[in-house]
Amino acid sequence: MKNSINSAKKGNKELINLLIDVVNENNVDIQEDSLSIIHDIILEYKVLCEHLRKDYVVGDLDTFKMASCMMVAVNKHGFTEDKFVNASIAVDTAYKMCEKPYTNIKKDITIKLEEVDFKEVFKDDMEFYQDSKNRLITSLICGNGSSLTYFLNLEQFYNVALEKKYQYIKMAVCKKRRKIKY
């Protein structure tokens, strides 16, 4: 998969770097067998993406669908024996992917959506952020969902983050207007 400015697709090198960064953020040491695990995750991710694309999508997958496939693949193969840590890494990886999303409006037209830093946007409401993350983690651990269902959760989380981002902007503009006296 070649990455381009008009695509949600990430190349293998980008996927490897993403996974390594998220694993490190979760305080898990990269072991010698981690490269093999990463390889397995990427292969699983591609299979899940192809299945989703072939059976449920016209054209390319958007970022949210790809992120849901990555989440399932990371959770399945995992980096530790701890299911909670693996699920947490899976959710964090999906969230990172969704911070710079693309969507498809037709078979061959991809549009870049607005970027959003989830942790920054939810810094004043980390309870909501953590609750959302924990629900996904629990679902992954229990095996209650699939790529087909998780993408809806990821897309909705992005939409809530975008709304929150605009609230911050609106509040900042209102504060600035109050300081300026007409």
PDB file of C-alpha atoms in Angstrom:
ATOM      1  CA  MET A   1       0.000   0.000   0.000  1.00  0.00           C
ATOM      2  CA  LYS A   2       1.507   3.264  -1.085  1.00  0.00           C
ATOM      3  CA  ASN A   3       0.718   6.332   1.001  1.00  0.00           C
ATOM      4  CA  SER A   4      -0.357   9.478  -0.782  1.00  0.00           C
ATOM      5  CA  ILE A   5      -1.771  12.846   0.172  1.00  0.00           C
ATOM      6  CA  ASN A   6      -5.190  11.699  -1.060  1.00  0.00           C
ATOM      7  CA  SER A   7      -5.402   8.458   0.836  1.00  0.00           C
ATOM      8  CA  ALA A   8      -6.072   7.003   4.254  1.00  0.00           C
ATOM      9  CA  LYS A   9      -3.754   4.118   3.379  1.00  0.00           C
ATOM     10  CA  LYS A  10      -0.502   3.821   5.282  1.00  0.00           C
ATOM     11  CA  GLY A  11       2.577   2.027   4.057  1.00  0.00           C
ATOM     12  CA  ASN A  12       4.258  -0.768   6.004  1.00  0.00           C
ATOM     13  CA  LYS A  13       6.973   1.551   7.352  1.00  0.00           C
ATOM     14  CA  GLU A  14       4.360   3.983   8.687  1.00  0.00           C
ATOM     15  CA  LEU A  15       2.395   1.140  10.260  1.00  0.00           C
ATOM     16  CA  ILE A  16       5.529  -0.276  11.900  1.00  0.00           C
ATOM     17  CA  ASN A  17       6.466   3.144  13.302  1.00  0.00           C
ATOM     18  CA  LEU A  18       2.925   3.722  14.524  1.00  0.00           C
ATOM     19  CA  LEU A  19       2.836   0.372  16.319  1.00  0.00           C
ATOM     20  CA  ILE A  20       6.269   0.852  17.897  1.00  0.00           C
ATOM     21  CA  ASP A  21       5.314   4.352  19.117  1.00  0.00           C
ATOM     22  CA  VAL A  22       2.054   3.161  20.674  1.00  0.00           C
ATOM     23  CA  VAL A  23       3.685   0.124  22.284  1.00  0.00           C
ATOM     24  CA  ASN A  24       6.312   2.412  23.827  1.00  0.00           C
ATOM     25  CA  GLU A  25       3.618   4.860  25.018  1.00  0.00           C
ATOM     26  CA  ASN A  26       1.969   1.944  26.815  1.00  0.00           C
ATOM     27  CA  ASN A  27       5.255   1.208  28.631  1.00  0.00           C
ATOM     28  CA  VAL A  28       5.728  -2.141  26.938  1.00  0.00           C
ATOM     29  CA  ASP A  29       9.279  -3.024  25.987  1.00  0.00           C
ATOM     30  CA  ILE A  30       9.805  -3.982  22.388  1.00  0.00           C
ATOM     31  CA  GLN A  31      11.139  -7.533  22.527  1.00  0.00           C
ATOM     32  CA  GLU A  32      13.041  -9.453  19.874  1.00  0.00           C
ATOM     33  CA  ASP A  33       9.850 -11.238  18.859  1.00  0.00           C
ATOM     34  CA  SER A  34       8.009  -7.907  18.546  1.00  0.00           C
ATOM     35  CA  LEU A  35       9.021  -7.527  14.906  1.00  0.00           C
ATOM     36  CA  SER A  36       7.441 -10.887  14.187  1.00  0.00           C
ATOM     37  CA  ILE A  37       4.311  -9.801  16.059  1.00  0.00           C
ATOM     38  CA  ILE A  38       4.232  -6.516  14.124  1.00  0.00           C
ATOM     39  CA  HIS A  39       4.550  -8.456  10.886  1.00  0.00           C
ATOM     40  CA  ASP A  40       1.638 -10.698  11.895  1.00  0.00           C
ATOM     41  CA  ILE A  41      -0.443  -7.663  12.907  1.00  0.00           C
ATOM     42  CA  ILE A  42       0.143  -5.933   9.575  1.00  0.00           C
ATOM     43  CA  LEU A  43      -0.743  -9.086   7.640  1.00  0.00           C
ATOM     44  CA  GLU A  44      -3.925  -9.552   9.690  1.00  0.00           C
ATOM     45  CA  TYR A  45      -4.752  -5.852   9.266  1.00  0.00           C
ATOM     46  CA  LYS A  46      -4.461  -6.121   5.487  1.00  0.00           C
ATOM     47  CA  VAL A  47      -6.638  -9.253   5.393  1.00  0.00           C
ATOM     48  CA  LEU A  48      -9.297  -7.572   7.551  1.00  0.00           C
ATOM     49  CA  CYS A  49      -9.179  -4.416   5.405  1.00  0.00           C
ATOM     50  CA  GLU A  50      -9.547  -6.431   2.216  1.00  0.00           C
ATOM     51  CA  HIS A  51     -12.461  -8.407   3.654  1.00  0.00           C
ATOM     52  CA  LEU A  52     -14.219  -5.221   4.779  1.00  0.00           C
ATOM     53  CA  ARG A  53     -13.540  -3.473   1.473  1.00  0.00           C
ATOM     54  CA  LYS A  54     -14.638  -6.407  -0.642  1.00  0.00           C
ATOM     55  CA  ASP A  55     -17.805  -7.234   1.277  1.00  0.00           C
ATOM     56  CA  TYR A  56     -19.045  -3.912   2.654  1.00  0.00           C
ATOM     57  CA  VAL A  57     -17.532  -0.893   0.873  1.00  0.00           C
ATOM     58  CA  VAL A  58     -17.587   0.575  -2.596  1.00  0.00           C
ATOM     59  CA  GLY A  59     -14.128   1.977  -3.308  1.00  0.00           C
ATOM     60  CA  ASP A  60     -11.433   2.433  -0.673  1.00  0.00           C
ATOM     61  CA  LEU A  61     -11.823   2.177   3.075  1.00  0.00           C
ATOM     62  CA  ASP A  62     -11.870   5.379   5.077  1.00  0.00           C
ATOM     63  CA  THR A  63      -9.596   5.933   8.059  1.00  0.00           C
ATOM     64  CA  PHE A  64     -12.164   4.764  10.608  1.00  0.00           C
ATOM     65  CA  LYS A  65     -12.667   1.424   8.899  1.00  0.00           C
ATOM     66  CA  MET A  66      -8.916   0.917   8.548  1.00  0.00           C
ATOM     67  CA  ALA A  67      -8.379   1.864  12.180  1.00  0.00           C
ATOM     68  CA  SER A  68     -11.009  -0.656  13.285  1.00  0.00           C
ATOM     69  CA  CYS A  69      -9.211  -3.362  11.303  1.00  0.00           C
ATOM     70  CA  MET A  70      -5.912  -2.370  12.932  1.00  0.00           C
ATOM     71  CA  MET A  71      -7.532  -2.414  16.369  1.00  0.00           C
ATOM     72  CA  VAL A  72      -8.806  -5.952  15.866  1.00  0.00           C
ATOM     73  CA  ALA A  73      -5.462  -7.135  14.447  1.00  0.00           C
ATOM     74  CA  VAL A  74      -3.414  -5.648  17.304  1.00  0.00           C
ATOM     75  CA  ASN A  75      -5.763  -7.116  19.876  1.00  0.00           C
ATOM     76  CA  LYS A  76      -5.663 -10.548  18.247  1.00  0.00           C
ATOM     77  CA  HIS A  77      -1.869 -10.818  18.085  1.00  0.00           C
ATOM     78  CA  GLY A  78      -0.897  -8.666  21.077  1.00  0.00           C
ATOM     79  CA  PHE A  79       2.484  -7.725  22.471  1.00  0.00           C
ATOM     80  CA  THR A  80       2.089  -9.139  25.986  1.00  0.00           C
ATOM     81  CA  GLU A  81       0.298 -11.898  27.861  1.00  0.00           C
ATOM     82  CA  ASP A  82      -1.917  -9.222  29.459  1.00  0.00           C
ATOM     83  CA  LYS A  83      -5.187  -8.936  27.514  1.00  0.00           C
ATOM     84  CA  PHE A  84      -5.958  -5.519  28.994  1.00  0.00           C
ATOM     85  CA  VAL A  85      -2.602  -4.078  27.878  1.00  0.00           C
ATOM     86  CA  ASN A  86      -3.002  -5.564  24.396  1.00  0.00           C
ATOM     87  CA  ALA A  87      -6.507  -4.125  24.076  1.00  0.00           C
ATOM     88  CA  SER A  88      -5.252  -0.760  25.330  1.00  0.00           C
ATOM     89  CA  ILE A  89      -2.499  -0.765  22.703  1.00  0.00           C
ATOM     90  CA  ALA A  90      -5.097  -1.709  20.087  1.00  0.00           C
ATOM     91  CA  VAL A  91      -7.394   1.194  21.016  1.00  0.00           C
ATOM     92  CA  ASP A  92      -4.525   3.685  21.249  1.00  0.00           C
ATOM     93  CA  THR A  93      -3.320   2.626  17.799  1.00  0.00           C
ATOM     94  CA  ALA A  94      -6.797   3.092  16.327  1.00  0.00           C
ATOM     95  CA  TYR A  95      -7.170   6.483  18.026  1.00  0.00           C
ATOM     96  CA  LYS A  96      -3.816   7.630  16.613  1.00  0.00           C
ATOM     97  CA  MET A  97      -4.924   6.611  13.128  1.00  0.00           C
ATOM     98  CA  CYS A  98      -8.208   8.511  13.538  1.00  0.00           C
ATOM     99  CA  GLU A  99      -6.520  11.764  14.521  1.00  0.00           C
ATOM    100  CA  LYS A 100      -5.631  12.363  10.854  1.00  0.00           C
ATOM    101  CA  PRO A 101      -8.632  10.941   9.045  1.00  0.00           C
ATOM    102  CA  TYR A 102      -9.723  10.619   5.450  1.00  0.00           C
ATOM    103  CA  THR A 103     -13.158   9.764   4.156  1.00  0.00           C
ATOM    104  CA  ASN A 104     -14.424   8.567   0.804  1.00  0.00           C
ATOM    105  CA  ILE A 105     -17.375  10.234  -0.832  1.00  0.00           C
ATOM    106  CA  LYS A 106     -17.398   8.183  -4.012  1.00  0.00           C
ATOM    107  CA  LYS A 107     -15.661   5.126  -5.313  1.00  0.00           C
ATOM    108  CA  ASP A 108     -12.469   6.994  -6.167  1.00  0.00           C
ATOM    109  CA  ILE A 109     -12.735  10.350  -4.337  1.00  0.00           C
ATOM    110  CA  THR A 110     -10.975  10.617  -0.981  1.00  0.00           C
ATOM    111  CA  ILE A 111     -11.130  13.748   1.175  1.00  0.00           C
ATOM    112  CA  LYS A 112      -8.880  14.608   4.097  1.00  0.00           C
ATOM    113  CA  LEU A 113     -10.891  15.469   7.187  1.00  0.00           C
ATOM    114  CA  GLU A 114      -9.868  17.899   9.896  1.00  0.00           C
ATOM    115  CA  GLU A 115      -7.137  16.663  12.194  1.00  0.00           C
ATOM    116  CA  VAL A 116      -7.779  16.450  15.905  1.00  0.00           C
ATOM    117  CA  ASP A 117      -5.518  15.529  18.829  1.00  0.00           C
ATOM    118  CA  PHE A 118      -7.787  13.459  21.071  1.00  0.00           C
ATOM    119  CA  LYS A 119      -5.761  13.837  24.261  1.00  0.00           C
ATOM    120  CA  GLU A 120      -5.503  17.601  23.769  1.00  0.00           C
ATOM    121  CA  VAL A 121      -9.206  18.020  23.008  1.00  0.00           C
ATOM    122  CA  PHE A 122     -10.256  15.891  25.989  1.00  0.00           C
ATOM    123  CA  LYS A 123      -7.625  17.246  28.407  1.00  0.00           C
ATOM    124  CA  ASP A 124     -10.388  18.882  30.484  1.00  0.00           C
ATOM    125  CA  ASP A 125     -12.626  15.830  30.229  1.00  0.00           C
ATOM    126  CA  MET A 126     -10.268  12.891  30.580  1.00  0.00           C
ATOM    127  CA  GLU A 127     -13.045  10.952  32.306  1.00  0.00           C
ATOM    128  CA  PHE A 128     -15.009  10.864  29.038  1.00  0.00           C
ATOM    129  CA  TYR A 129     -11.861   9.966  27.074  1.00  0.00           C
ATOM    130  CA  GLN A 130     -10.945   7.155  29.468  1.00  0.00           C
ATOM    131  CA  ASP A 131     -14.522   5.875  29.698  1.00  0.00           C
ATOM    132  CA  SER A 132     -14.764   5.650  25.910  1.00  0.00           C
ATOM    133  CA  LYS A 133     -11.408   3.912  25.728  1.00  0.00           C
ATOM    134  CA  ASN A 134     -12.335   1.471  28.512  1.00  0.00           C
ATOM    135  CA  ARG A 135     -15.564   0.505  26.765  1.00  0.00           C
ATOM    136  CA  LEU A 136     -13.631  -0.405  23.632  1.00  0.00           C
ATOM    137  CA  ILE A 137     -11.019  -2.258  25.684  1.00  0.00           C
ATOM    138  CA  THR A 138     -13.730  -4.280  27.429  1.00  0.00           C
ATOM    139  CA  SER A 139     -15.377  -5.076  24.116  1.00  0.00           C
ATOM    140  CA  LEU A 140     -12.062  -6.211  22.638  1.00  0.00           C
ATOM    141  CA  ILE A 141     -11.255  -8.396  25.637  1.00  0.00           C
ATOM    142  CA  CYS A 142     -14.696 -10.003  25.570  1.00  0.00           C
ATOM    143  CA  GLY A 143     -14.651 -10.381  21.790  1.00  0.00           C
ATOM    144  CA  ASN A 144     -17.994  -8.587  21.439  1.00  0.00           C
ATOM    145  CA  GLY A 145     -17.277  -6.733  18.218  1.00  0.00           C
ATOM    146  CA  SER A 146     -15.651  -6.826  14.827  1.00  0.00           C
ATOM    147  CA  SER A 147     -14.019  -4.417  12.402  1.00  0.00           C
ATOM    148  CA  LEU A 148     -17.439  -3.874  10.924  1.00  0.00           C
ATOM    149  CA  THR A 149     -18.886  -2.591  14.205  1.00  0.00           C
ATOM    150  CA  TYR A 150     -15.872  -0.865  15.755  1.00  0.00           C
ATOM    151  CA  PHE A 151     -15.466   1.682  12.987  1.00  0.00           C
ATOM    152  CA  LEU A 152     -18.769   3.300  13.965  1.00  0.00           C
ATOM    153  CA  ASN A 153     -17.485   3.835  17.492  1.00  0.00           C
ATOM    154  CA  LEU A 154     -14.234   5.334  16.213  1.00  0.00           C
ATOM    155  CA  GLU A 155     -16.023   7.647  13.804  1.00  0.00           C
ATOM    156  CA  GLN A 156     -18.416   8.822  16.514  1.00  0.00           C
ATOM    157  CA  PHE A 157     -15.538   9.427  18.933  1.00  0.00           C
ATOM    158  CA  TYR A 158     -13.855  11.557  16.264  1.00  0.00           C
ATOM    159  CA  ASN A 159     -17.081  13.552  15.759  1.00  0.00           C
ATOM    160  CA  VAL A 160     -17.389  14.204  19.509  1.00  0.00           C
ATOM    161  CA  ALA A 161     -13.748  15.323  19.606  1.00  0.00           C
ATOM    162  CA  LEU A 162     -14.352  17.676  16.693  1.00  0.00           C
ATOM    163  CA  GLU A 163     -17.369  19.189  18.444  1.00  0.00           C
ATOM    164  CA  LYS A 164     -15.302  19.671  21.600  1.00  0.00           C
ATOM    165  CA  LYS A 165     -12.504  21.258  19.566  1.00  0.00           C
ATOM    166  CA  TYR A 166     -14.960  23.760  18.101  1.00  0.00           C
ATOM    167  CA  GLN A 167     -16.323  24.525  21.578  1.00  0.00           C
ATOM    168  CA  TYR A 168     -12.812  25.493  22.681  1.00  0.00           C
ATOM    169  CA  ILE A 169     -12.402  27.710  19.624  1.00  0.00           C
ATOM    170  CA  LYS A 170     -15.785  29.320  20.204  1.00  0.00           C
ATOM    171  CA  MET A 171     -14.955  29.993  23.878  1.00  0.00           C
ATOM    172  CA  ALA A 172     -11.596  31.517  22.917  1.00  0.00           C
ATOM    173  CA  VAL A 173     -13.260  33.818  20.361  1.00  0.00           C
ATOM    174  CA  CYS A 174     -15.882  34.905  22.908  1.00  0.00           C
ATOM    175  CA  LYS A 175     -13.184  35.669  25.501  1.00  0.00           C
ATOM    176  CA  LYS A 176     -11.258  37.698  22.953  1.00  0.00           C
ATOM    177  CA  ARG A 177     -14.376  39.651  21.978  1.00  0.00           C
ATOM    178  CA  ARG A 178     -15.091  40.479  25.627  1.00  0.00           C
ATOM    179  CA  LYS A 179     -11.580  41.864  26.005  1.00  0.00           C
ATOM    180  CA  ILE A 180     -12.033  44.118  22.966  1.00  0.00           C
ATOM    181  CA  LYS A 181     -14.255  47.034  23.897  1.00  0.00           C
ATOM    182  CA  TYR A 182     -16.206  48.635  21.111  1.00  0.00           C
TER     183      TYR A 182
END
